[in-house]
Short mmCIF file of C-alpha atoms in Angstrom, two decimals:
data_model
loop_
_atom_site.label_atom_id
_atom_site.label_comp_id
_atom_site.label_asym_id
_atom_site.label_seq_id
_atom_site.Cartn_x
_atom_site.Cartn_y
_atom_site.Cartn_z
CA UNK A 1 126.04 117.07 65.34
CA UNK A 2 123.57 119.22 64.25
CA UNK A 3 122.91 121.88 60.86
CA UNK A 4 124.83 125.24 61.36
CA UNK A 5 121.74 128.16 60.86
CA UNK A 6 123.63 130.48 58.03
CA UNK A 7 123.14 134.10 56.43
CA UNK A 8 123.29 134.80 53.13
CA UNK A 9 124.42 138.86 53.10
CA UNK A 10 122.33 140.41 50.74
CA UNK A 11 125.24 141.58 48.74
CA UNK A 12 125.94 138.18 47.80
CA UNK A 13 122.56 137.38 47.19
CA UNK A 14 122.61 140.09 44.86
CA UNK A 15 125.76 138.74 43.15
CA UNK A 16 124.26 135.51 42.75
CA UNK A 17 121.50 136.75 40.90
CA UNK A 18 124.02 138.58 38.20
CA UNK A 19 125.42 134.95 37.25
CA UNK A 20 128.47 135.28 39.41
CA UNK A 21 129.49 135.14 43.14
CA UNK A 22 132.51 133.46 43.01
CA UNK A 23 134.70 131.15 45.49
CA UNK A 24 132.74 133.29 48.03
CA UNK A 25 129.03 132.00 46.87
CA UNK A 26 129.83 128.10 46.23
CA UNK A 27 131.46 127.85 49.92
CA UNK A 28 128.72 129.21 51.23
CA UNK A 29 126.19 127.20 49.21
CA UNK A 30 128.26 124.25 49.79
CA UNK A 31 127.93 124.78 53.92
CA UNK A 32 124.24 124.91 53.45
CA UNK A 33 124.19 121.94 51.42
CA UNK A 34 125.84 119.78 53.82
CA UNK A 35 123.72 121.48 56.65
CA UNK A 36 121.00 120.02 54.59
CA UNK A 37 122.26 116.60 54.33
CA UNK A 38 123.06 116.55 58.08
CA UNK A 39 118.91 117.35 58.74
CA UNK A 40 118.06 114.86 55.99
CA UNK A 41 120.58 111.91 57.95
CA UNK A 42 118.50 113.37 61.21
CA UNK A 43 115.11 113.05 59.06
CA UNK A 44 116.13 109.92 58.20
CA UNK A 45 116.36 108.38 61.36
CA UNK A 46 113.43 109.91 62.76
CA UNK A 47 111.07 108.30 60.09
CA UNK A 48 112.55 105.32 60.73
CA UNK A 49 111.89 105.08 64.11
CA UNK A 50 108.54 105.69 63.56
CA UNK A 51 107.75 102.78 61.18
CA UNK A 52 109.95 100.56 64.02
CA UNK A 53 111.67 97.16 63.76
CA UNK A 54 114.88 96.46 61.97
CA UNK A 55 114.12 99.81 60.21
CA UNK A 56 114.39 101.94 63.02
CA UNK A 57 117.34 99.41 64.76
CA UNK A 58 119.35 100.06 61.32
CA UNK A 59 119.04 103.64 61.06
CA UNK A 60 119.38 104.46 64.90
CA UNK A 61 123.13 102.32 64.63
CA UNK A 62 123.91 104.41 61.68
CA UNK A 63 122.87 107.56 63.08
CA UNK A 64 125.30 106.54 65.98
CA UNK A 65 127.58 105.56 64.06
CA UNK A 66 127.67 109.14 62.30
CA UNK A 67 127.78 111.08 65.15
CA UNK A 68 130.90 108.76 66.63
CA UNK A 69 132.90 109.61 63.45
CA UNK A 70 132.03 113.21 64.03
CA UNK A 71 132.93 113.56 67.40
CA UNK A 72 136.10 112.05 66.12
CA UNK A 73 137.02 113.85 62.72
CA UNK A 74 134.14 116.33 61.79
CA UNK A 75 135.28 116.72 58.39
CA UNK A 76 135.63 112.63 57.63
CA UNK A 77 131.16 113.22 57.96
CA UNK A 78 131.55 116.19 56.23
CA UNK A 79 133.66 115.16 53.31
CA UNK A 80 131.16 111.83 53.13
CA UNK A 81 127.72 114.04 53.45
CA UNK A 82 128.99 116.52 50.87
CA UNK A 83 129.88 114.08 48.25
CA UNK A 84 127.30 114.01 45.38
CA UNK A 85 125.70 110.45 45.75
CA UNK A 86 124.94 111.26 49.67
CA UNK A 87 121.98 113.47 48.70
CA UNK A 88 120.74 110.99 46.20
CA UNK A 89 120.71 108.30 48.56
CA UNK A 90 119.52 110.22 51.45
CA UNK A 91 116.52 112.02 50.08
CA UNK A 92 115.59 109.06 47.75
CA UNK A 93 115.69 107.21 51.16
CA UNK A 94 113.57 109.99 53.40
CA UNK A 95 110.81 109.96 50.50
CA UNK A 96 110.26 106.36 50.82
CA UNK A 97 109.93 106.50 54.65
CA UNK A 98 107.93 108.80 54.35
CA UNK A 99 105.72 107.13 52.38
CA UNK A 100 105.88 104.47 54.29
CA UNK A 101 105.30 106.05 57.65
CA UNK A 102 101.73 108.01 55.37
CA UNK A 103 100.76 104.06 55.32
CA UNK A 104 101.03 104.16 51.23
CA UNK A 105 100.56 100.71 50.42
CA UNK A 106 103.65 98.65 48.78
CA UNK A 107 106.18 101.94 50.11
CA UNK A 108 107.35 99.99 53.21
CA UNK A 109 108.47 96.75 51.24
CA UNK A 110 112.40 96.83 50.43
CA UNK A 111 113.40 100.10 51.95
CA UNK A 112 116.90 100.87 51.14
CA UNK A 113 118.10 101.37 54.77
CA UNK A 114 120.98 100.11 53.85
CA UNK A 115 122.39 102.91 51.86
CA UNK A 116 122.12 104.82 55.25
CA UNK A 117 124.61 102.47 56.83
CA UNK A 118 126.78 102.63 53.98
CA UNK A 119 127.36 106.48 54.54
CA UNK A 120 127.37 105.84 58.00
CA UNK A 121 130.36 103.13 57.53
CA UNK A 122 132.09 105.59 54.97
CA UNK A 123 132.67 108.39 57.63
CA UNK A 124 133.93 105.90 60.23
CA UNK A 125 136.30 104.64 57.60
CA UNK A 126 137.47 108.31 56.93
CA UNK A 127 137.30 109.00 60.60
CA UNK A 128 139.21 105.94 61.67
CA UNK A 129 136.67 104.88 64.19
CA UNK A 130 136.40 101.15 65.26
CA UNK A 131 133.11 99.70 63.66
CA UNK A 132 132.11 96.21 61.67
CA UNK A 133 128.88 97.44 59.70
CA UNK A 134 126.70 95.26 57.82
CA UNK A 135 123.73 95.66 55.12
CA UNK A 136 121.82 93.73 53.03
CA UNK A 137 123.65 93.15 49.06
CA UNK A 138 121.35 94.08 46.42
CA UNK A 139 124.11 92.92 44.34
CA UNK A 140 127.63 91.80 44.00
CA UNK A 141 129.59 94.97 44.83
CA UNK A 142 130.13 96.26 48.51
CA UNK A 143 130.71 100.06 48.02
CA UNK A 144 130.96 103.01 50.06
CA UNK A 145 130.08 106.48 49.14
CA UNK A 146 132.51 108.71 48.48
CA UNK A 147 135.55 106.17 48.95
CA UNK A 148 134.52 103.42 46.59
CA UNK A 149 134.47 99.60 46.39
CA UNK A 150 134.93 96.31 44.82
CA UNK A 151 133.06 93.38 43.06
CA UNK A 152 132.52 90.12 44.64
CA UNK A 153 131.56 88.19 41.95
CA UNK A 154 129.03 84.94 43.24
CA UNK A 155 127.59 87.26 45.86
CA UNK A 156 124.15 89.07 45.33
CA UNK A 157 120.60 89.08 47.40
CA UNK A 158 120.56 87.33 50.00
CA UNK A 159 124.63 88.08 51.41
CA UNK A 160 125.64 90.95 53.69
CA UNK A 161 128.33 93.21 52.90
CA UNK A 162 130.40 94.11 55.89
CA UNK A 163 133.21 96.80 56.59
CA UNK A 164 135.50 96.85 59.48
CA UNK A 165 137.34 99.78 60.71
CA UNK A 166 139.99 98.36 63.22
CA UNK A 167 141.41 99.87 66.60
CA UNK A 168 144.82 100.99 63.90
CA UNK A 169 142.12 102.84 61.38
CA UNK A 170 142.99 100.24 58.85
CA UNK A 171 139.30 99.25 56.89
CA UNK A 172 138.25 96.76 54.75
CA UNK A 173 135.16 95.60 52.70
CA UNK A 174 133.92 92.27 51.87
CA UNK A 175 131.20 89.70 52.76
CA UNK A 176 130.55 88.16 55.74
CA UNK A 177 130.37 84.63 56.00
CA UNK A 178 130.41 83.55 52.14
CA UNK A 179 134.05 81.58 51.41
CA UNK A 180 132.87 80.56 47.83
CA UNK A 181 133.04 84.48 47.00
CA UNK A 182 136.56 86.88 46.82
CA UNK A 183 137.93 87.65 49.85
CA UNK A 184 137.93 91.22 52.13
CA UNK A 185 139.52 94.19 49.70
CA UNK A 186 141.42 96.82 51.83
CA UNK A 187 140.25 100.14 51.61
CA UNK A 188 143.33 102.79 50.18
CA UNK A 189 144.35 105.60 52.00
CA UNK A 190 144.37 107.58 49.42
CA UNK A 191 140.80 105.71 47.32
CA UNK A 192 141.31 108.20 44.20
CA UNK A 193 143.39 107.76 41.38
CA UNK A 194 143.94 108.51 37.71
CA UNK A 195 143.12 104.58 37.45
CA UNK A 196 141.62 102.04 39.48
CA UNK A 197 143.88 99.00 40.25
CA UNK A 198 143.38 95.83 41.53
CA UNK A 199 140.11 94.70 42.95
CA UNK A 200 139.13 98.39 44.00
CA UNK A 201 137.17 100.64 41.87
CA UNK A 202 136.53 104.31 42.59
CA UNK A 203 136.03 107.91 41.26
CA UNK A 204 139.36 108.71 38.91
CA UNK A 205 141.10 112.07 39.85
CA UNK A 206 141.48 114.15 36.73
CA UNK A 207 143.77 116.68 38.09
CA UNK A 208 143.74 118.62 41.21
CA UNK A 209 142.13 122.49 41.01
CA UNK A 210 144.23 125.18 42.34
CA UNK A 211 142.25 125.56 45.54
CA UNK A 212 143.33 121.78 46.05
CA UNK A 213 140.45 120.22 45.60
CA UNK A 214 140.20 117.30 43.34
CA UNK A 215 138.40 117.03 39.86
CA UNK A 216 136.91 113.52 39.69
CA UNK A 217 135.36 111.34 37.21
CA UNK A 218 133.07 108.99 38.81
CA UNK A 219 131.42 106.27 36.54
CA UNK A 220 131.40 103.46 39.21
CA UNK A 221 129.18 104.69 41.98
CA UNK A 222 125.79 102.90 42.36
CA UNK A 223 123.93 106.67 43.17
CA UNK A 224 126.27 108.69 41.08
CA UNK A 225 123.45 110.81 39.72
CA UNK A 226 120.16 110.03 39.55
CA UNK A 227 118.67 107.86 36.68
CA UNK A 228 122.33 106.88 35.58
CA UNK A 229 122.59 102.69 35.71
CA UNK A 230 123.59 101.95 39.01
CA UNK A 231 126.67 99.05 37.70
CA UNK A 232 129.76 100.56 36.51
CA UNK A 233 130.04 102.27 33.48
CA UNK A 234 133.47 100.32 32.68
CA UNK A 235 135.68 103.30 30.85
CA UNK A 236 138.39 102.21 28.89
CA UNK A 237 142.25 103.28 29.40
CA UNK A 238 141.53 105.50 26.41
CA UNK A 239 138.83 107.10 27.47
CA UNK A 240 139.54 107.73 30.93
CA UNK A 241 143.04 109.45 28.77
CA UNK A 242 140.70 111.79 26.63
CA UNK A 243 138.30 112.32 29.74
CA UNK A 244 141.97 113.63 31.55
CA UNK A 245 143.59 115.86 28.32
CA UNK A 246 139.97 117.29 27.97
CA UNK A 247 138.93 118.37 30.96
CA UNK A 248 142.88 119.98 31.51
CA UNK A 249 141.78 121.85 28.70
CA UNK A 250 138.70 123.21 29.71
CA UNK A 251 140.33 124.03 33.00
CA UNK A 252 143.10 125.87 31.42
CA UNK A 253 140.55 127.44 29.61
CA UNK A 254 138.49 128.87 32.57
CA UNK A 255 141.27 129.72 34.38
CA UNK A 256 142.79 131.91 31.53
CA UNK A 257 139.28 133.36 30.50
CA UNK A 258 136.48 132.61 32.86
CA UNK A 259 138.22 133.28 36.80
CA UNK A 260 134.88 133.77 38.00
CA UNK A 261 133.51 130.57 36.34
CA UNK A 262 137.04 128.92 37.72
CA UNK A 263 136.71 130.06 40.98
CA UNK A 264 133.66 128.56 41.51
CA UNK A 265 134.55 125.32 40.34
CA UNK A 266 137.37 125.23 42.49
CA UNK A 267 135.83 126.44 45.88
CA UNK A 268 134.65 122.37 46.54
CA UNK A 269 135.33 118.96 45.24
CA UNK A 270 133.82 118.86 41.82
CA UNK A 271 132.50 115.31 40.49
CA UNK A 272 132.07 114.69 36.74
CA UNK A 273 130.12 111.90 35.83
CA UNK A 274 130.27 110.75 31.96
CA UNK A 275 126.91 109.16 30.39
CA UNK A 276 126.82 106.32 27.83
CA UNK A 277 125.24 108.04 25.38
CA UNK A 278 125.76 109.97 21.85
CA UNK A 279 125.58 113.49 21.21
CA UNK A 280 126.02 116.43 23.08
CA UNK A 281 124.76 116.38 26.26
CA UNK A 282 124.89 117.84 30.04
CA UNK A 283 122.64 117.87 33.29
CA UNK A 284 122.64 118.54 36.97
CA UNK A 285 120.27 117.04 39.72
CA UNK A 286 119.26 119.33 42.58
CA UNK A 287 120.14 116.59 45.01
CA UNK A 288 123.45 115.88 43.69
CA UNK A 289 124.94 119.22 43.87
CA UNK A 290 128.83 119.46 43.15
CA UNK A 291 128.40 116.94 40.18
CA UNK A 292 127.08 117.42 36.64
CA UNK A 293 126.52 114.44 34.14
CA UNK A 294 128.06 115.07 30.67
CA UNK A 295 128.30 112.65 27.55
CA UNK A 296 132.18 112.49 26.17
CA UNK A 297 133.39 116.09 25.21
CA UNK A 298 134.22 116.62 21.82
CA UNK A 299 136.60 119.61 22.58
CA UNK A 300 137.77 121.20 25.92
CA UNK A 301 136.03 124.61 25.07
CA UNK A 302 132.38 122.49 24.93
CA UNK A 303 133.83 120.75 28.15
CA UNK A 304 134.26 124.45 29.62
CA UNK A 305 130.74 125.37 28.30
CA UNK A 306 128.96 122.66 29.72
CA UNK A 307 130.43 123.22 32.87
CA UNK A 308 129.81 126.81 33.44
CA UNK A 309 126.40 126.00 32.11
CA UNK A 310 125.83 123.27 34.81
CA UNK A 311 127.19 125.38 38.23
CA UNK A 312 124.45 127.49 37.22
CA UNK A 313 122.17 125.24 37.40
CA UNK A 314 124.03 123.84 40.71
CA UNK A 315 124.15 127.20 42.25
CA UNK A 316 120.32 128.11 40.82
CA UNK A 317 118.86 124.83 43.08
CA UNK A 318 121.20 125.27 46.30
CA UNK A 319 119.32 128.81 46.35
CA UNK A 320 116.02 127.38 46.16
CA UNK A 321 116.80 125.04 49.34
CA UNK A 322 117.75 128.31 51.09
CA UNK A 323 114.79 130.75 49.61
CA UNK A 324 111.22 130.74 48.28
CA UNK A 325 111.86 132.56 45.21
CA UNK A 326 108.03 131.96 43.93
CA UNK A 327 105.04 130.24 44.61
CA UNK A 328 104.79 126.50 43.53
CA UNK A 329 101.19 127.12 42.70
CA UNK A 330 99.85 127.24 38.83
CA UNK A 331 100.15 124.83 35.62
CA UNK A 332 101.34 127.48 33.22
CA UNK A 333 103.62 125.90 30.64
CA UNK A 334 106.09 128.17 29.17
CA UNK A 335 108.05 129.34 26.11
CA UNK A 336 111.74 128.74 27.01
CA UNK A 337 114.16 129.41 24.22
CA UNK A 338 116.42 126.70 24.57
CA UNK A 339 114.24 123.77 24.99
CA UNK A 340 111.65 122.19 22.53
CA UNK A 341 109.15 121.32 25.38
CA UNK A 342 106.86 123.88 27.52
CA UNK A 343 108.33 124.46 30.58
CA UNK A 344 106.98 125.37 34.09
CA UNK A 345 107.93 128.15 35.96
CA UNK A 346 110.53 125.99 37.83
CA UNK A 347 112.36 124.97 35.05
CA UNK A 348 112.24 128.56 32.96
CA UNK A 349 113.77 130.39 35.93
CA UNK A 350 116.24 127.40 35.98
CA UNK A 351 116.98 127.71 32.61
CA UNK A 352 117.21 131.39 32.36
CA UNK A 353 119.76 131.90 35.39
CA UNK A 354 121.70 128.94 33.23
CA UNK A 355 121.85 130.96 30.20
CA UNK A 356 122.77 134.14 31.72
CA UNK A 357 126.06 132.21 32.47
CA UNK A 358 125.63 130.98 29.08
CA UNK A 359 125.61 133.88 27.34
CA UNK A 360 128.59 135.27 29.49
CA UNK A 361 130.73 132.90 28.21
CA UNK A 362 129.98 134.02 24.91
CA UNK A 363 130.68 137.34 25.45
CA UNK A 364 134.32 136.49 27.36
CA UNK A 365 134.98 134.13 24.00
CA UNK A 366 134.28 136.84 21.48
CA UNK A 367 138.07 138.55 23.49
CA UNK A 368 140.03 136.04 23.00
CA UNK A 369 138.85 133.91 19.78
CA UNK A 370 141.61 134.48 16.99
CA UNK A 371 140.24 132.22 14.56
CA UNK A 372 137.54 134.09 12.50
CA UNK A 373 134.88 131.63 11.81
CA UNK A 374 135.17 130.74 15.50
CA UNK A 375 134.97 134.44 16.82
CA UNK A 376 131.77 134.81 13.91
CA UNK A 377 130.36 132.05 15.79
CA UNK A 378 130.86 133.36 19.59
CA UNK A 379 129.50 136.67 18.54
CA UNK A 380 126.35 134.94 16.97
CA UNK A 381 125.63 132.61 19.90
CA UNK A 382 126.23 136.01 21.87
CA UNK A 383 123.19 137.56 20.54
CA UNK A 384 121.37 134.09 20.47
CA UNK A 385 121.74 133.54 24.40
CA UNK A 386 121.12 136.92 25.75
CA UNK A 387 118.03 137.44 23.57
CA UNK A 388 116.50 134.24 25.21
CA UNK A 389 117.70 134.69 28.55
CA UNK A 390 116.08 138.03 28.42
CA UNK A 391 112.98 136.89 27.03
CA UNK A 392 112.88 134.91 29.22
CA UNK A 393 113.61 136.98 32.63
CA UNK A 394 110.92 139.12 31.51
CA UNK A 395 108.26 136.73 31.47
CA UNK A 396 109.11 135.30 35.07
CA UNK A 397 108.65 139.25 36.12
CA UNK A 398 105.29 139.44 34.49
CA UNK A 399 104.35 135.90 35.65
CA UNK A 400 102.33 137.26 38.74
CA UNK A 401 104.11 133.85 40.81
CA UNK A 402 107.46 135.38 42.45
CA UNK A 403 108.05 136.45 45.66
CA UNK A 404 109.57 139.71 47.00
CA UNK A 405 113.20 137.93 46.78
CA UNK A 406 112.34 135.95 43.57
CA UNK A 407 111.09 139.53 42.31
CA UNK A 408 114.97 141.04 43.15
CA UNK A 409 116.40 138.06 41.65
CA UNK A 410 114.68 137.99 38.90
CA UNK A 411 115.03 141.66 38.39
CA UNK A 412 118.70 141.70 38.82
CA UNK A 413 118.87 138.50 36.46
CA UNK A 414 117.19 141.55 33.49
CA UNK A 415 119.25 144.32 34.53
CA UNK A 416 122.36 142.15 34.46
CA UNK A 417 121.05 141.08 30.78
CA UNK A 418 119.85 144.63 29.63
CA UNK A 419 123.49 145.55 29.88
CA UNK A 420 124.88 142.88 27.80
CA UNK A 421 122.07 143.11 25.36
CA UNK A 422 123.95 147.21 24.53
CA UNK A 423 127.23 145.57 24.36
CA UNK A 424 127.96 146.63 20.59
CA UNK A 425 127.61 143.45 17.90
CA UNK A 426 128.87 143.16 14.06
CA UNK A 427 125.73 143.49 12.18
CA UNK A 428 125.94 140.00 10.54
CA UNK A 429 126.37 138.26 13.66
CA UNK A 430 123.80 139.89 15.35
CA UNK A 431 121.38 138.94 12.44
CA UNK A 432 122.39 135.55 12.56
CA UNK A 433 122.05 135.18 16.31
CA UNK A 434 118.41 137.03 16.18
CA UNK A 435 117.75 134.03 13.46
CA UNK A 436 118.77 131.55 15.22
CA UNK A 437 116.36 132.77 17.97
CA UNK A 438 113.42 133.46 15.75
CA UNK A 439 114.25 129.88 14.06
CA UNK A 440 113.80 128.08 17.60
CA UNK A 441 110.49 129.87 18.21
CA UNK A 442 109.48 129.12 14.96
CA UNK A 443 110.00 125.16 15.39
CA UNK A 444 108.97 125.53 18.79
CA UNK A 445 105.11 126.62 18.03
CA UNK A 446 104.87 124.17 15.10
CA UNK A 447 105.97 121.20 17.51
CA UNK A 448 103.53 122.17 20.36
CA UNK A 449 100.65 124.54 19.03
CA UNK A 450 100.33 126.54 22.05
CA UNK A 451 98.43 129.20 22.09
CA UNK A 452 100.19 132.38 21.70
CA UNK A 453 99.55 133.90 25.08
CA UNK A 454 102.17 131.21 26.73
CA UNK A 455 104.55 132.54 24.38
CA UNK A 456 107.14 135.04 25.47
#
């Protein structure tokens, strides 16, 4: 059980840096993603052992544990390692060892070992190997990544939570010793479903992608992205209906319009995570790649948007876990069109490679709008998008930080953009687009009074 070395052809590097790459790209990304949990579960257990105790004794019988599913069903630690909340817990778990192991003070109280055993305990459920696993409750839900859970209401601090596999594959969750609390919930064979029943709560399948794959919409899991509330969001029948109709819609939509933006959404199980909160909003978490946090959609087109917007930013980090693309030193804060804040380097090269997909989905929607105040507005936020994401491109070229690769990259990113910026434009909707730009700027130096030479 160890990480797979892989290759990138430079081809597909290349394609990666013109916004696309396709099925091909994501797989590929996706292989060196779990190759990169696999070292991190290794990591893991190697920091552990070095602080000793119950630490090391918990993560050595998980690490076990792992490898016996593997040897078993491969893809059971695969499909558990992949899954979103794995890298949250995993390197949210290595950084506190290795804190811990440094000697910081405070860093070895409370370490979350336990969230280690809970992915170990998921893959021998998927695997169907014998096990009884137990952890310490931090409160009163037993859950397992990538499966699900249930609440045991009385239970908290203090109780274990404890999953057995038996010889027949058959696993359930509950905890041990406590008869004042629910009893053991069985674990489905099939955990996903367009609503949770019973006792057991998991990730709702919105429909299934053409690759067979499954959309999901996960609001119950504790780590389902990082600084989301770790209890249950608690969506209502109605929601979880308009979260369904929606995101059909912005499928059918990408499918029809985008296949390249399709295609990569398809190529791995995608997880959708919906935020409490008003407005319109999206985001994407380097350690959580194949899921993207989005407030409710208004309209399936903005839930199409949002999502080509975020497996940018989902393809943008896996590169950066495969290549330095420029040097971490410098405290330059930069002009980046589409935020009110400076940014660093990091997050303008981010945000450019977002908005060259961005402002490709603009320029797909002004082919197939039919409505005229709707194509008016595609062709202005056209001109709005590649202006910035140009603007942008050029200033990570000139920034004196990127490596030879980051240089091609970046490079390609401009001559990819340089092409749509000929694309022919009504004259009123490029003026409006180049306002909206100069508007931003505008707004953006009276809000932070930087001095002109950090502006693009």
């Amino acid at each position: 059980m160890r990480p797979v070395p892989l290759r990138m052809p430079g081809r597909l590097f290349t394609e990666v840096a013109t916004g696309g790459g396709g099925a091909e790209a994501l797989e590929l990304l996706a292989r060196a993603e779990y190759s990169r949990r696999l070292a991190c579960a290794h990591a893991v257990t190697e920091a552990a052992r070095d602080i000793g105790g119950g630490v090391a004794d918990t993560a050595g019988q998980a690490w076990e544990l792992l490898a016996a599913a593997h040897r078993a069903d491969p893809r059971a630690v695969s499909a558990v390692l992949t899954h979103p909340s794995a890298g949250t817990a995993l390197i949210g778990l290595l950084a506190r060892l290795d804190r811990a192991v440094e000697g910081e003070a405070g860093a070895a109280g409370g370490l979350p070992v336990h969230r280690f055993s809970a992915l170990a305990a998921a893959a021998a459920v998927r695997a169907g190997v014998p096990a009884r696993v137990r952890w310490p409750l931090t409160a009163d839900r037993v859950f397992l990544p990538s499966l699900g859970g249930a609440g045991f209401p009385g239970a908290g601090p203090g109780d274990e939570a404890e999953v057995v596999v038996g010889a027949d594959g058959a696993a359930r969750i509950g905890v041990a010793g406590r008869s004042s609390v629910p009893g053991p919930v069985y674990v489905p064979r099939g955990p996903y479903a367009s609503v949770s029943t019973g006792r057991w709560q998991s990730a709702h399948r919105l429909l299934v992608l053409d690759s067979g794959a499954p959309l999901l919409l996960d609001d119950v899991d504790p780590l389902r992205f990082p600084g989301v509330p770790e209890r249950p969001l608690g969506l209502a029948a109605d929601d979880l209906r308009w979260w369904e109709a929606t995101t059909r819609e912005a499928c059918d939509i990408l499918r029809s319009h985008h296949p390249g933006t399709y295609a990569e959404l398809a190529a791995g199980p995608r997880t959708l995570v919906p935020l409490d909160s008003t407005g319109s909003f999206s985001g994407s978490s380097a350690e959580a790649f194949g899921s993207m946090a989005l407030s409710r959609p208004r309209t399936g087109r903005g839930l199409a948007l949002s999502m080509a917007h975020e497996l940018q930013h989902s393809k943008f980090a896996a590169v950066l876990h495969l290549f330095d693309l420029f040097e971490p030193r410098g405290e330059e804060r930069y002009y980046a069109p589409w935020r009110p804040d400076p940014r660093p380097l990091l997050g303008l090269f981010h945000g450019a490679y977002a908005h060259l997909g961005v402002t490709d989905f603009w320029n797909r929607r002004r082919d197939v709008e039919r409505d005229p105040g709707e194509l008016a507005r595609a062709e202005a936020q056209f001109v709005r998008w590649r202006t910035g994401a140009r603007e942008a491109a050029e200033v990570l070229l000139t920034s004196g930080r990127l490596t030879p690769l980051g240089q091609h990259f970046a490079r390609t990113m401009l001559n990819t953009l340089d092409g749509l910026c000929r694309l022919p434009v009504p004259a009123e909707a490029r003026r409006r687009g180049l306002a909206l730009a100069a508007e931003h700027r505008a707004e953006w130096v009276r809000r932070n009074g930087v001095p002109q030479a950090l502006l693009i």
